[in-house]
Coordinates of C-alpha atoms in Angstrom, one line a residue:
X1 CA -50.2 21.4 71.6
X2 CA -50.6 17.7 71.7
X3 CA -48.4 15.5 70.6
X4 CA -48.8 13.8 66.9
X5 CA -51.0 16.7 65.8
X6 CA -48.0 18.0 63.7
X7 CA -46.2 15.5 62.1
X8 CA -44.4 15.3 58.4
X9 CA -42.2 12.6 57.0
X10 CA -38.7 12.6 55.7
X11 CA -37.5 9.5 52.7
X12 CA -33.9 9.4 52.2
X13 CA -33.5 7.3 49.4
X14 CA -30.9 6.4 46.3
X15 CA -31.6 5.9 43.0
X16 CA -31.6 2.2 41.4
X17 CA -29.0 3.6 39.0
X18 CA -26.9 4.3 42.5
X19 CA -25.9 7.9 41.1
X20 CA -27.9 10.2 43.4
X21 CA -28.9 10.1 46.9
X22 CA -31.9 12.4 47.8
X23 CA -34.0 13.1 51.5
X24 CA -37.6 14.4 50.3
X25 CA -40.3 16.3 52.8
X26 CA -43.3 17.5 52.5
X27 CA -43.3 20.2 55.8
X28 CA -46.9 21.3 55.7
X29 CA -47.6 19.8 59.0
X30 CA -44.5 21.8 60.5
X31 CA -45.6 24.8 58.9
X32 CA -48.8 24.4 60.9
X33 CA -47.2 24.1 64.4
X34 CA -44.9 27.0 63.9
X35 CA -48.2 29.1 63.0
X36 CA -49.6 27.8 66.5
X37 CA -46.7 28.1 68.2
X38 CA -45.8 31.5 67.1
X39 CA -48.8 33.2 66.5
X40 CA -47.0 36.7 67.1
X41 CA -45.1 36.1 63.9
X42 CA -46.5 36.7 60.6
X43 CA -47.2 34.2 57.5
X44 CA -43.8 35.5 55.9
X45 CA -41.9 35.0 58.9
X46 CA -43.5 31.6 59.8
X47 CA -42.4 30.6 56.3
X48 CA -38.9 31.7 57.1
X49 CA -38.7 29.2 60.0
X50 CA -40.5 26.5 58.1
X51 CA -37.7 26.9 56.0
X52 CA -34.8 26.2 58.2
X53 CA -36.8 23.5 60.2
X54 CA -37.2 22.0 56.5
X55 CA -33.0 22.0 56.2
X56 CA -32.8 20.9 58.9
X57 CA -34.7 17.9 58.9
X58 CA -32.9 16.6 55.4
X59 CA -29.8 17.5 56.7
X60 CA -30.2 15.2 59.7
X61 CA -31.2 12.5 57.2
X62 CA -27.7 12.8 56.1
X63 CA -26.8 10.9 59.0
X64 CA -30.0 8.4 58.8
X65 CA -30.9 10.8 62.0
X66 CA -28.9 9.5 64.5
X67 CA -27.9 12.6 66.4
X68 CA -29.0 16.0 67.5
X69 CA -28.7 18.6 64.7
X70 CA -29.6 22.3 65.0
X71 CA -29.3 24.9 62.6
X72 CA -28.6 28.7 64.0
X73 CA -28.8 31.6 61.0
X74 CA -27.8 35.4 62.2
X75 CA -27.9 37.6 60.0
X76 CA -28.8 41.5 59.3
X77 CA -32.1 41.2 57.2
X78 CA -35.7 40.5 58.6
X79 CA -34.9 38.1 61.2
X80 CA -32.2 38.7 63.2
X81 CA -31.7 35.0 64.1
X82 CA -33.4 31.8 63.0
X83 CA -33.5 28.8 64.8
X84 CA -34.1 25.3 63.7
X85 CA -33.3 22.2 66.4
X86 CA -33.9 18.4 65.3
X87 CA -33.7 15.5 67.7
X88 CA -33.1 12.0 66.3
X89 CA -36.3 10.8 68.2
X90 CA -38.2 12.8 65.7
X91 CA -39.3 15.7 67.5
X92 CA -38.5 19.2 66.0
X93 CA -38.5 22.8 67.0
X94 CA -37.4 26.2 65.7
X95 CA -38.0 30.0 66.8
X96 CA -37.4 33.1 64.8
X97 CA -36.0 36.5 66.1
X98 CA -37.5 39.6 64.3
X99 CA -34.7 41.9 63.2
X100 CA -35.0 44.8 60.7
X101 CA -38.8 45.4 59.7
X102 CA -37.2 47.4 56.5
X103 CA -34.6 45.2 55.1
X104 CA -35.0 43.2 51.7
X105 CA -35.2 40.4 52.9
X106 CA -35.5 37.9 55.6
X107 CA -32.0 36.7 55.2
X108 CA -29.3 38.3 54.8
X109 CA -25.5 39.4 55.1
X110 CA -23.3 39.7 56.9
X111 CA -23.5 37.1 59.9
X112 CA -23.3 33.8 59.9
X113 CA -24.4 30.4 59.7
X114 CA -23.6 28.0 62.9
X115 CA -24.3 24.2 62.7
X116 CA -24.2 22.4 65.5
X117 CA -23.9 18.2 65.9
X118 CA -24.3 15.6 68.5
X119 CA -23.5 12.1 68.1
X120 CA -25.1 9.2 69.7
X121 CA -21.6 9.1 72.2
X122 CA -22.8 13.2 72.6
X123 CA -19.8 14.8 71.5
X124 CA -20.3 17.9 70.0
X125 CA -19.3 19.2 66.8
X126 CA -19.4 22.8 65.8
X127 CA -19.3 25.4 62.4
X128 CA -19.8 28.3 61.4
X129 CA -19.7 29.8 57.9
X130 CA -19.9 33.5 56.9
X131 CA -23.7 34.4 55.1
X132 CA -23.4 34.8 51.0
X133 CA -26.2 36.4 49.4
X134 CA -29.2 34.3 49.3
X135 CA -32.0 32.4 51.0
X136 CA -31.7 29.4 53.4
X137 CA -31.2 27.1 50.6
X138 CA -28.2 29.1 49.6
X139 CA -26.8 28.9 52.8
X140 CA -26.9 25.6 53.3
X141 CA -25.7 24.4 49.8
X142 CA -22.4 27.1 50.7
X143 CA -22.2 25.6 54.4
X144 CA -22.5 21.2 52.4
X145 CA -20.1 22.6 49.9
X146 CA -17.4 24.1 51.6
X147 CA -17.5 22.5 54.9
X148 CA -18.4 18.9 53.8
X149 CA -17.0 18.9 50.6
X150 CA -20.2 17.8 49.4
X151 CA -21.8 18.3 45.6
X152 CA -25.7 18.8 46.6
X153 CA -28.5 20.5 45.5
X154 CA -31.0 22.2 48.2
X155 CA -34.5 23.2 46.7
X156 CA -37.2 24.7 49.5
X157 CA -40.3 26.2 49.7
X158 CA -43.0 27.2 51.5
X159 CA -45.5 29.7 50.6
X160 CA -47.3 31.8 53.5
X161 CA -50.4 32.3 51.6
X162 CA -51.3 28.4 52.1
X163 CA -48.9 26.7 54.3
X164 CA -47.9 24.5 51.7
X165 CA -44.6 23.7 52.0
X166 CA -41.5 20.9 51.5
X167 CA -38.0 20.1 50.9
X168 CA -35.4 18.2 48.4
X169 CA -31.9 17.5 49.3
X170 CA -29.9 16.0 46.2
X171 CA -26.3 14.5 46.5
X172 CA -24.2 13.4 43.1
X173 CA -22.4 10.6 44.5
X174 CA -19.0 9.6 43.3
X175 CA -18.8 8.9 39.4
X176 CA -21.9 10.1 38.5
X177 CA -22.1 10.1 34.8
X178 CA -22.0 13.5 33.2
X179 CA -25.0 12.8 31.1
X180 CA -26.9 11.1 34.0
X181 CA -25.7 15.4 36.2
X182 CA -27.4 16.9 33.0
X183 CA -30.8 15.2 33.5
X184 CA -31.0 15.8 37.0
X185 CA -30.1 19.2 36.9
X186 CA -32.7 19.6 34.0
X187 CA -35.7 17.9 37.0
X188 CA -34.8 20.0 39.6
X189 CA -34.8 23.1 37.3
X190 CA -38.5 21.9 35.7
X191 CA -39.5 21.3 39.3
X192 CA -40.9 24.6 39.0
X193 CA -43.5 23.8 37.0
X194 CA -45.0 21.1 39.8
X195 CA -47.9 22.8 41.9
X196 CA -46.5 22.7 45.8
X197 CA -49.6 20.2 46.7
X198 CA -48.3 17.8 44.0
X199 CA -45.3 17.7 45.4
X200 CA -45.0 14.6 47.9
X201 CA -42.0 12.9 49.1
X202 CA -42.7 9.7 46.7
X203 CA -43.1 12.1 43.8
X204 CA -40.3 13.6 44.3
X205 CA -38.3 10.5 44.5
X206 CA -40.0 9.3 41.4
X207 CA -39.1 13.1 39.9
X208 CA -35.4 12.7 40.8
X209 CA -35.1 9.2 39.5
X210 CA -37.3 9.9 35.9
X211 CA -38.8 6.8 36.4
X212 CA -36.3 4.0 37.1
X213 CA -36.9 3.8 41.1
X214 CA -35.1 4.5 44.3
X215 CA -34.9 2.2 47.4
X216 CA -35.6 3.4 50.5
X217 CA -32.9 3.8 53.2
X218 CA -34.3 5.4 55.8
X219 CA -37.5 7.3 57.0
X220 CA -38.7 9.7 59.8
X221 CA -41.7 10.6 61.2
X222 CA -41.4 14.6 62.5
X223 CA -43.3 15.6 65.3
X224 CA -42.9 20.0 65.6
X225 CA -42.9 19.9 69.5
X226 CA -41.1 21.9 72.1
X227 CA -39.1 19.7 74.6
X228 CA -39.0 22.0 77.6
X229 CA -39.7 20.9 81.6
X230 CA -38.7 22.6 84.1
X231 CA -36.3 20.4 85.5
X232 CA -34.2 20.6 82.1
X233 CA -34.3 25.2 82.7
X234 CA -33.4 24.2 86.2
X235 CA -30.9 22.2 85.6
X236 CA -29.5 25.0 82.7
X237 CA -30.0 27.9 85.6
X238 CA -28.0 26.0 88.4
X239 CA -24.7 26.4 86.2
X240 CA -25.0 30.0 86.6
X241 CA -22.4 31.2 89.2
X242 CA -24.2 32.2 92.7
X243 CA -23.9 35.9 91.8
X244 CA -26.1 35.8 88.7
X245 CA -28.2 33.8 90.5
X246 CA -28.8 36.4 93.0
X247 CA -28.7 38.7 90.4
X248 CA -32.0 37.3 88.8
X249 CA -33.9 38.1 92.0
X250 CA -34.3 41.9 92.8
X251 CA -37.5 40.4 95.6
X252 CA -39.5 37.6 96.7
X253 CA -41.6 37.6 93.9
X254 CA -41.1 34.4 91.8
X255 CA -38.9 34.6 89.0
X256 CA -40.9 33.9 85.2
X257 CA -38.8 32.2 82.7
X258 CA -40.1 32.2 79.1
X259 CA -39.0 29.6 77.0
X260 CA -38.2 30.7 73.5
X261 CA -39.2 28.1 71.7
X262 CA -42.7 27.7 72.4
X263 CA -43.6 30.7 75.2
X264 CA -44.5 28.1 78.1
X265 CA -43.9 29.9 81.5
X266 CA -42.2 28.8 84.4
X267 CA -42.2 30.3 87.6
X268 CA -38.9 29.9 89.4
X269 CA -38.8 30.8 93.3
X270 CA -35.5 32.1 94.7
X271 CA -35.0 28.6 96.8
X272 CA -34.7 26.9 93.9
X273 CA -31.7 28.1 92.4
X274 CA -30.2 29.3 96.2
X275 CA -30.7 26.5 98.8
X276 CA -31.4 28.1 102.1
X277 CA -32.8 31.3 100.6
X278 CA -36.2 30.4 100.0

């Protein structure tokens, strides 16, 4: 796919009042590359990953996307893993592991929810939170609550019919007037009513704010691309010890390594991974 074709937009912005801070996205575009990306999964499951590539992306604006953030859900519904993976260039990409074709739904206890962080100075942070009953947005309002100590409202959708699909992220900042919670809560709860089309990233800002403004702090252009060379699988297969190296060749034949993400296929010869061997 070439570059560009699928792109969205994240706004992170704060209300004039200064009570709320809120990332918006409309993920339409994203929803389209996963469907070309992926086109062994169907329209429920590509809405799945739209999902968690939608959390993603307004989590990252937490951080005014200035490091790498991926989002890893395993659980024991419909998809045994999700994957979600955010780069602070812009660039996005996510893959979805079918699990069992008869559960409820989708997502779903037990397993667990792993985010993982780098920093511009790379070092990594790691978590991982238990699944609660619920959706993606669930999860992620459990995993800002308890592990961030954060007060935030997640509201996604995307529906498989018509690709249509978005995100709000909503943070009560300190000393939020109790009157000023009860409003908001009342707009995201009559957000419902608001067709998914309607719903743009400057409407919703305008939704969250009832009309007195926001200022924008930040904003990101999303590009749903897989990052994959063959130097970079290389590179990942020369850590393995020279046993399973060995191990991954049974003959001459080359070697074809599929990458998850986006399918590409690399064909990896026995000299390069065991110098000499060729």
């Amino acid at each position: 796919m070439e570059d560009g074709i699928h792109q969205a937009r994240v706004i992170k912005a704060l209300t004039k009042d200064r009570h709320i801070r809120l990332s918006s996205l409309d993920a339409s575009p994203l929803w389209d590359g996963v469907r070309r990306g992926h086109p062994h999964l169907d329209p429920e499951a590509c809405a799945c990953l739209t999902e968690l590539l939608s959390a993603t992306a307004l989590l990252q604006g937490r951080t005014v996307f200035e490091e790498r953030l991926q989002l890893l859900v395993k659980g024991s519904g419909r998809a045994r893993a999700v994957v979600a993976d955010c780069w602070p260039d812009g660039t996005i990409r996510g893959v979805l592991d079918l699990g069992d074709a008869k559960a409820e739904r989708w997502i779903q206890a037990p397993g667990v929810l792993q985010v993982m962080r780098s920093n511009p100075a790379g070092a990594p942070y790691i978590g991982n939170l238990e699944l609660v009953e619920g959706g993606i947005q669930v999860q992620v309002e459990h995993y800002l609550q308890n592990s961030e100590q954060i007060q935030a409202s997640l509201t996604l959708w995307c529906d498989s019919s018509t690709g249509e699909a978005g995100g709000l992220l909503v943070e009560l900042l300190p000393d939020c007037p109790p009157a000023r919670v009860a409003r908001l809560v009342q707009a995201i709860e009559g957000l419902e009513v608001v067709p998914h089309w309607e719903r743009t990233p400057e409407f919703l800002a305008s939704w969250v704010s009832q009309g007195e403004g926001t200022e924008e702090l930040a904003a990101m252009d999303l590009t749903y691309r897989c990052r994959c060379t063959r130097e970079t699988l290389l590179e990942t297969l020369r850590g393995f010890s020279a046993a399973q190296k060995a191990d991954l060749f049974h003959d001459e034949s080359p070697l074809e390594v599929r990458c998850d993400y986006c399918g590409r296929l690399y064909p990896i010869t026995r000299g390069d991974l065991l110098p000499g061997q060729a």
